[in-house]
Amino acid sequence: MFQVEEIRIQLPHIDLAARVYGPENGKPVLALHGWLDNAMTFELLAPRLQGLRIVAMDMAGHGHSGRRGPGAGYQLWDYALDALMAAHQLGWQRFSLLGHSLGGIISVLIAGAVPERIERLALIDGLVPDTGEAAHSPKKLGEALLAQIALADKKKTVYSTIEQAVEARKRGLIAVSQQAAELLASRGLSPVAGGYSWNTDQRLTLPSPLRLTNAHALAFVNALECPVSLVLAEQGLLLNIPEFVYFLDHLGKPNIQVERMPGGHHLHVNDEQGAQAVADCFNGFFAG
């Protein structure tokens, strides 16, 4: 029978929750979910991946994990530090990363920054962040600072029923299937006065105060030394961005395998067929 358990990873600065899949003697894999999602995004995929010990974290501010303290933020490098410290707590000196969307971006930053620690990199519709050139930085920083001040007056949406919250998630900024919305809601909703609310930290919706430039993004990808398997969703986010397609066409990295599959941005959790297709790709990759 496939093993699943819940653990908590206590770091000096934050307490993280994680859902663990697979045998204790499996190859260690740290799984990082997408923006405003949680560890349940891997619920259909993880049982289909063979011989792996997958620790799917709720990243800080998401799911059952803690929120950052007052004055702190949720920058990419903050998540990267959390992930490396979590691996240290797990006793993993060398491990692989499985990342979807934002989790894939963070995985690339980690693998580029400390390549000696990463065995393999499996990515689902995520590679590099939205970039911004230096000339736009002052304006973007101003927008981010003002948005942070304005956040104090915003209140979270309260749904009278779980079904209403699930429906809202289905029709969100990135639409998902009924099954995916229900899985994410099972870990992402909390009861509040008047009904239910998503338990993600509101600061996660703030714009980034500083973006990497195209040169920064390319430098991290070029620094990757481990084998990389990138699954791109045909109806997802990345293939609809001309800048990304250009970036992808000019990588010139023989260690990066790219597989295009039908489905949306959450193809690995939207339905069983998508999860199996991604698993078929990654099983051969991890076995290699």
Short mmCIF file of C-alpha atoms in Angstrom, two decimals:
data_model
loop_
_atom_site.label_atom_id
_atom_site.label_comp_id
_atom_site.label_asym_id
_atom_site.label_seq_id
_atom_site.Cartn_x
_atom_site.Cartn_y
_atom_site.Cartn_z
CA MET A 1 0.00 0.00 0.00
CA PHE A 2 1.29 3.47 -0.90
CA GLN A 3 2.51 5.36 2.16
CA VAL A 4 1.32 8.90 2.93
CA GLU A 5 1.97 10.80 6.14
CA GLU A 6 1.88 14.32 7.55
CA ILE A 7 4.91 15.93 9.16
CA ARG A 8 5.96 19.35 10.40
CA ILE A 9 9.38 20.83 9.72
CA GLN A 10 10.41 23.33 12.37
CA LEU A 11 12.87 25.92 11.10
CA PRO A 12 14.36 28.63 13.33
CA HIS A 13 12.16 31.29 11.71
CA ILE A 14 9.02 29.38 10.65
CA ASP A 15 7.10 26.14 11.09
CA LEU A 16 6.32 24.32 7.83
CA ALA A 17 3.81 21.55 7.16
CA ALA A 18 4.45 18.81 4.63
CA ARG A 19 2.73 15.80 3.12
CA VAL A 20 5.08 12.86 2.60
CA TYR A 21 4.61 10.22 -0.09
CA GLY A 22 6.42 6.97 -0.76
CA PRO A 23 8.78 4.58 1.03
CA GLU A 24 11.35 5.76 3.54
CA ASN A 25 14.15 4.29 1.43
CA GLY A 26 12.99 6.08 -1.74
CA LYS A 27 15.13 8.65 -3.52
CA PRO A 28 14.69 11.99 -1.67
CA VAL A 29 12.62 14.57 -3.54
CA LEU A 30 11.45 17.93 -2.21
CA ALA A 31 8.24 19.05 -3.95
CA LEU A 32 7.29 22.72 -4.20
CA HIS A 33 3.80 23.82 -5.28
CA GLY A 34 2.57 26.85 -7.19
CA TRP A 35 1.44 30.30 -6.09
CA LEU A 36 -1.63 30.22 -3.77
CA ASP A 37 -1.74 26.40 -3.99
CA ASN A 38 -0.60 23.88 -1.39
CA ALA A 39 0.87 20.39 -1.02
CA MET A 40 -2.33 18.73 -2.27
CA THR A 41 -1.36 19.78 -5.79
CA PHE A 42 0.78 16.62 -5.85
CA GLU A 43 -1.95 14.30 -4.54
CA LEU A 44 -2.69 12.68 -7.91
CA LEU A 45 0.88 12.71 -9.20
CA ALA A 46 2.95 11.56 -6.22
CA PRO A 47 1.42 8.05 -5.88
CA ARG A 48 2.23 7.47 -9.55
CA LEU A 49 5.94 8.26 -9.13
CA GLN A 50 7.97 5.17 -8.38
CA GLY A 51 10.81 4.68 -5.91
CA LEU A 52 10.72 8.22 -4.53
CA ARG A 53 10.41 9.69 -1.05
CA ILE A 54 8.52 12.88 -1.84
CA VAL A 55 8.20 15.58 0.79
CA ALA A 56 5.60 18.02 -0.54
CA MET A 57 5.79 21.16 1.58
CA ASP A 58 3.15 23.77 2.12
CA MET A 59 5.39 26.72 1.39
CA ALA A 60 5.42 29.58 3.88
CA GLY A 61 2.11 31.44 3.91
CA HIS A 62 0.26 28.56 2.23
CA GLY A 63 -1.77 25.58 3.42
CA HIS A 64 -1.00 24.43 6.95
CA SER A 65 2.39 26.15 7.16
CA GLY A 66 3.15 29.22 9.23
CA ARG A 67 3.05 32.82 8.02
CA ARG A 68 6.05 35.06 7.99
CA GLY A 69 6.32 37.61 10.81
CA PRO A 70 5.40 41.30 10.55
CA GLY A 71 7.67 43.18 8.19
CA ALA A 72 8.80 40.04 6.37
CA GLY A 73 7.90 39.16 2.80
CA TYR A 74 7.63 36.31 0.34
CA GLN A 75 10.43 36.81 -2.13
CA LEU A 76 11.79 33.97 -4.27
CA TRP A 77 15.04 33.77 -2.33
CA ASP A 78 13.13 33.53 0.96
CA TYR A 79 11.43 30.37 -0.33
CA ALA A 80 14.76 29.05 -1.57
CA LEU A 81 16.23 29.40 1.93
CA ASP A 82 13.20 27.68 3.47
CA ALA A 83 13.62 24.74 1.09
CA LEU A 84 17.33 24.31 1.75
CA MET A 85 16.83 24.55 5.51
CA ALA A 86 14.00 22.00 5.30
CA ALA A 87 16.27 19.61 3.40
CA HIS A 88 18.88 20.06 6.12
CA GLN A 89 16.29 19.22 8.80
CA LEU A 90 15.37 16.09 6.84
CA GLY A 91 19.01 15.04 6.76
CA TRP A 92 19.28 15.34 2.98
CA GLN A 93 22.69 16.45 1.77
CA ARG A 94 21.83 15.74 -1.87
CA PHE A 95 18.29 15.51 -3.22
CA SER A 96 16.04 16.18 -6.20
CA LEU A 97 13.43 18.88 -6.69
CA LEU A 98 9.93 18.61 -8.13
CA GLY A 99 8.32 21.98 -8.77
CA HIS A 100 5.13 23.31 -10.30
CA SER A 101 4.86 26.92 -11.52
CA LEU A 102 6.25 29.11 -8.69
CA GLY A 103 7.70 25.96 -7.15
CA GLY A 104 9.50 25.24 -10.41
CA ILE A 105 10.95 28.75 -10.49
CA ILE A 106 12.24 28.40 -6.93
CA SER A 107 13.65 24.97 -7.79
CA VAL A 108 15.66 26.46 -10.66
CA LEU A 109 17.05 29.20 -8.40
CA ILE A 110 18.13 26.61 -5.84
CA ALA A 111 19.66 24.24 -8.38
CA GLY A 112 21.51 27.11 -10.07
CA ALA A 113 22.77 28.56 -6.79
CA VAL A 114 23.90 25.32 -5.12
CA PRO A 115 24.25 22.80 -7.97
CA GLU A 116 26.26 20.41 -5.82
CA ARG A 117 23.18 19.77 -3.66
CA ILE A 118 20.69 18.89 -6.42
CA GLU A 119 20.51 15.47 -8.09
CA ARG A 120 17.68 16.04 -10.58
CA LEU A 121 15.16 18.75 -11.41
CA ALA A 122 11.59 17.91 -12.50
CA LEU A 123 9.54 20.96 -13.51
CA ILE A 124 5.85 21.38 -14.41
CA ASP A 125 5.01 24.54 -16.37
CA GLY A 126 7.57 26.59 -14.46
CA LEU A 127 11.15 27.62 -15.21
CA VAL A 128 11.93 31.32 -14.73
CA PRO A 129 9.96 34.18 -13.11
CA ASP A 130 8.38 37.12 -14.85
CA THR A 131 11.34 39.36 -15.55
CA GLY A 132 11.76 43.13 -15.63
CA GLU A 133 14.52 45.33 -16.89
CA ALA A 134 16.33 47.88 -14.76
CA ALA A 135 14.61 50.90 -16.29
CA HIS A 136 11.25 49.76 -14.92
CA SER A 137 12.50 49.08 -11.39
CA PRO A 138 11.72 52.46 -9.73
CA LYS A 139 8.11 52.42 -10.91
CA LYS A 140 7.62 48.77 -9.92
CA LEU A 141 9.10 49.36 -6.47
CA GLY A 142 6.78 52.32 -5.93
CA GLU A 143 3.74 50.26 -6.89
CA ALA A 144 4.82 47.46 -4.55
CA LEU A 145 5.40 49.78 -1.59
CA LEU A 146 2.02 51.49 -1.98
CA ALA A 147 0.25 48.14 -2.39
CA GLN A 148 1.81 46.90 0.84
CA ILE A 149 0.52 49.94 2.72
CA ALA A 150 -2.96 49.56 1.20
CA LEU A 151 -3.15 45.88 2.18
CA ALA A 152 -3.96 46.77 5.79
CA ASP A 153 -7.43 47.96 4.74
CA LYS A 154 -8.30 44.88 2.70
CA LYS A 155 -10.35 42.04 4.13
CA LYS A 156 -10.36 38.44 3.02
CA THR A 157 -13.39 37.10 1.17
CA VAL A 158 -15.60 34.87 3.32
CA TYR A 159 -17.62 32.13 1.60
CA SER A 160 -20.73 30.86 3.33
CA THR A 161 -20.07 27.30 2.18
CA ILE A 162 -17.10 25.19 1.11
CA GLU A 163 -18.82 24.66 -2.24
CA GLN A 164 -18.79 28.41 -2.91
CA ALA A 165 -15.07 28.60 -2.13
CA VAL A 166 -14.37 25.65 -4.41
CA GLU A 167 -16.35 27.30 -7.22
CA ALA A 168 -14.37 30.52 -6.77
CA ARG A 169 -11.10 28.57 -6.99
CA LYS A 170 -12.29 26.86 -10.17
CA ARG A 171 -12.87 30.24 -11.79
CA GLY A 172 -9.79 31.94 -10.34
CA LEU A 173 -7.02 33.80 -12.12
CA ILE A 174 -5.72 30.40 -13.20
CA ALA A 175 -8.74 28.16 -13.70
CA VAL A 176 -8.62 24.56 -12.47
CA SER A 177 -10.92 21.54 -12.65
CA GLN A 178 -13.53 20.64 -10.03
CA GLN A 179 -11.28 17.84 -8.77
CA ALA A 180 -8.25 20.10 -8.46
CA ALA A 181 -10.25 22.82 -6.69
CA GLU A 182 -11.62 20.31 -4.18
CA LEU A 183 -8.16 18.89 -3.46
CA LEU A 184 -6.66 22.35 -2.93
CA ALA A 185 -9.64 23.41 -0.80
CA SER A 186 -9.25 20.39 1.47
CA ARG A 187 -5.97 21.86 2.70
CA GLY A 188 -6.43 25.53 1.86
CA LEU A 189 -9.68 26.51 3.59
CA SER A 190 -10.20 27.46 7.22
CA PRO A 191 -13.48 28.04 9.09
CA VAL A 192 -14.01 31.68 10.06
CA ALA A 193 -16.90 33.75 11.36
CA GLY A 194 -19.63 33.53 8.74
CA GLY A 195 -18.22 30.62 6.79
CA TYR A 196 -14.87 29.74 5.23
CA SER A 197 -11.86 31.64 3.92
CA TRP A 198 -8.68 30.64 2.08
CA ASN A 199 -5.91 30.48 4.64
CA THR A 200 -3.15 31.86 2.42
CA ASP A 201 -1.36 34.95 3.70
CA GLN A 202 -2.76 38.08 2.00
CA ARG A 203 0.79 39.36 1.50
CA LEU A 204 1.19 36.68 -1.18
CA THR A 205 -0.96 38.81 -3.49
CA LEU A 206 1.40 41.80 -3.33
CA PRO A 207 3.41 42.70 -6.45
CA SER A 208 7.13 41.96 -6.41
CA PRO A 209 9.23 44.96 -5.35
CA LEU A 210 12.12 43.82 -7.55
CA ARG A 211 12.20 41.50 -10.56
CA LEU A 212 15.10 39.58 -12.00
CA THR A 213 16.24 40.79 -15.40
CA ASN A 214 16.35 38.50 -18.43
CA ALA A 215 20.10 38.23 -17.92
CA HIS A 216 19.60 37.13 -14.30
CA ALA A 217 17.06 34.48 -15.31
CA LEU A 218 19.28 33.10 -18.06
CA ALA A 219 22.27 33.01 -15.70
CA PHE A 220 20.39 30.76 -13.25
CA VAL A 221 19.29 28.40 -16.01
CA ASN A 222 22.80 28.29 -17.47
CA ALA A 223 24.15 27.44 -14.01
CA LEU A 224 22.09 24.23 -13.86
CA GLU A 225 24.38 21.21 -13.80
CA CYS A 226 21.91 18.40 -13.04
CA PRO A 227 19.57 16.68 -15.51
CA VAL A 228 16.34 18.67 -15.98
CA SER A 229 12.94 17.48 -17.20
CA LEU A 230 10.51 20.29 -18.05
CA VAL A 231 6.86 19.49 -18.79
CA LEU A 232 5.10 22.33 -20.61
CA ALA A 233 1.30 22.44 -20.73
CA GLU A 234 0.01 23.22 -24.24
CA GLN A 235 -2.87 25.22 -22.75
CA GLY A 236 -0.84 26.45 -19.78
CA LEU A 237 0.87 29.73 -19.03
CA LEU A 238 4.37 29.57 -20.43
CA LEU A 239 3.73 28.66 -24.05
CA ASN A 240 1.37 31.63 -24.31
CA ILE A 241 4.17 34.10 -23.47
CA PRO A 242 6.23 35.02 -26.57
CA GLU A 243 9.19 36.11 -24.43
CA PHE A 244 9.30 32.70 -22.76
CA VAL A 245 9.11 30.81 -26.04
CA TYR A 246 12.03 32.89 -27.32
CA PHE A 247 13.90 32.24 -24.07
CA LEU A 248 13.24 28.50 -24.39
CA ASP A 249 14.38 28.37 -28.01
CA HIS A 250 17.69 29.98 -27.11
CA LEU A 251 18.63 27.98 -24.03
CA GLY A 252 21.16 25.71 -25.70
CA LYS A 253 21.35 23.43 -22.64
CA PRO A 254 21.69 19.73 -23.54
CA ASN A 255 20.82 18.65 -19.98
CA ILE A 256 17.27 20.09 -20.24
CA GLN A 257 14.63 17.78 -21.70
CA VAL A 258 11.40 19.54 -22.72
CA GLU A 259 8.11 17.66 -23.12
CA ARG A 260 4.95 19.39 -24.32
CA MET A 261 1.67 17.86 -23.17
CA PRO A 262 -2.00 18.69 -23.72
CA GLY A 263 -3.65 20.27 -20.70
CA GLY A 264 -3.80 23.41 -18.63
CA HIS A 265 -1.34 24.92 -16.17
CA HIS A 266 -2.46 22.42 -13.48
CA LEU A 267 -2.46 19.39 -15.78
CA HIS A 268 -0.88 17.20 -13.08
CA VAL A 269 -3.83 17.70 -10.69
CA ASN A 270 -6.74 18.60 -12.98
CA ASP A 271 -7.48 14.96 -13.80
CA GLU A 272 -6.15 11.41 -13.58
CA GLN A 273 -5.08 11.36 -17.24
CA GLY A 274 -2.91 14.44 -16.88
CA ALA A 275 -1.34 13.13 -13.69
CA GLN A 276 -0.52 9.84 -15.38
CA ALA A 277 1.00 11.56 -18.42
CA VAL A 278 3.28 13.66 -16.23
CA ALA A 279 4.16 10.59 -14.14
CA ASP A 280 5.07 8.59 -17.25
CA CYS A 281 7.48 11.35 -18.21
CA PHE A 282 9.05 11.75 -14.77
CA ASN A 283 9.32 8.04 -13.91
CA GLY A 284 11.71 7.48 -16.79
CA PHE A 285 13.55 10.66 -15.89
CA PHE A 286 14.09 9.75 -12.23
CA ALA A 287 14.97 6.16 -13.11
CA GLY A 288 17.65 7.41 -15.47
#
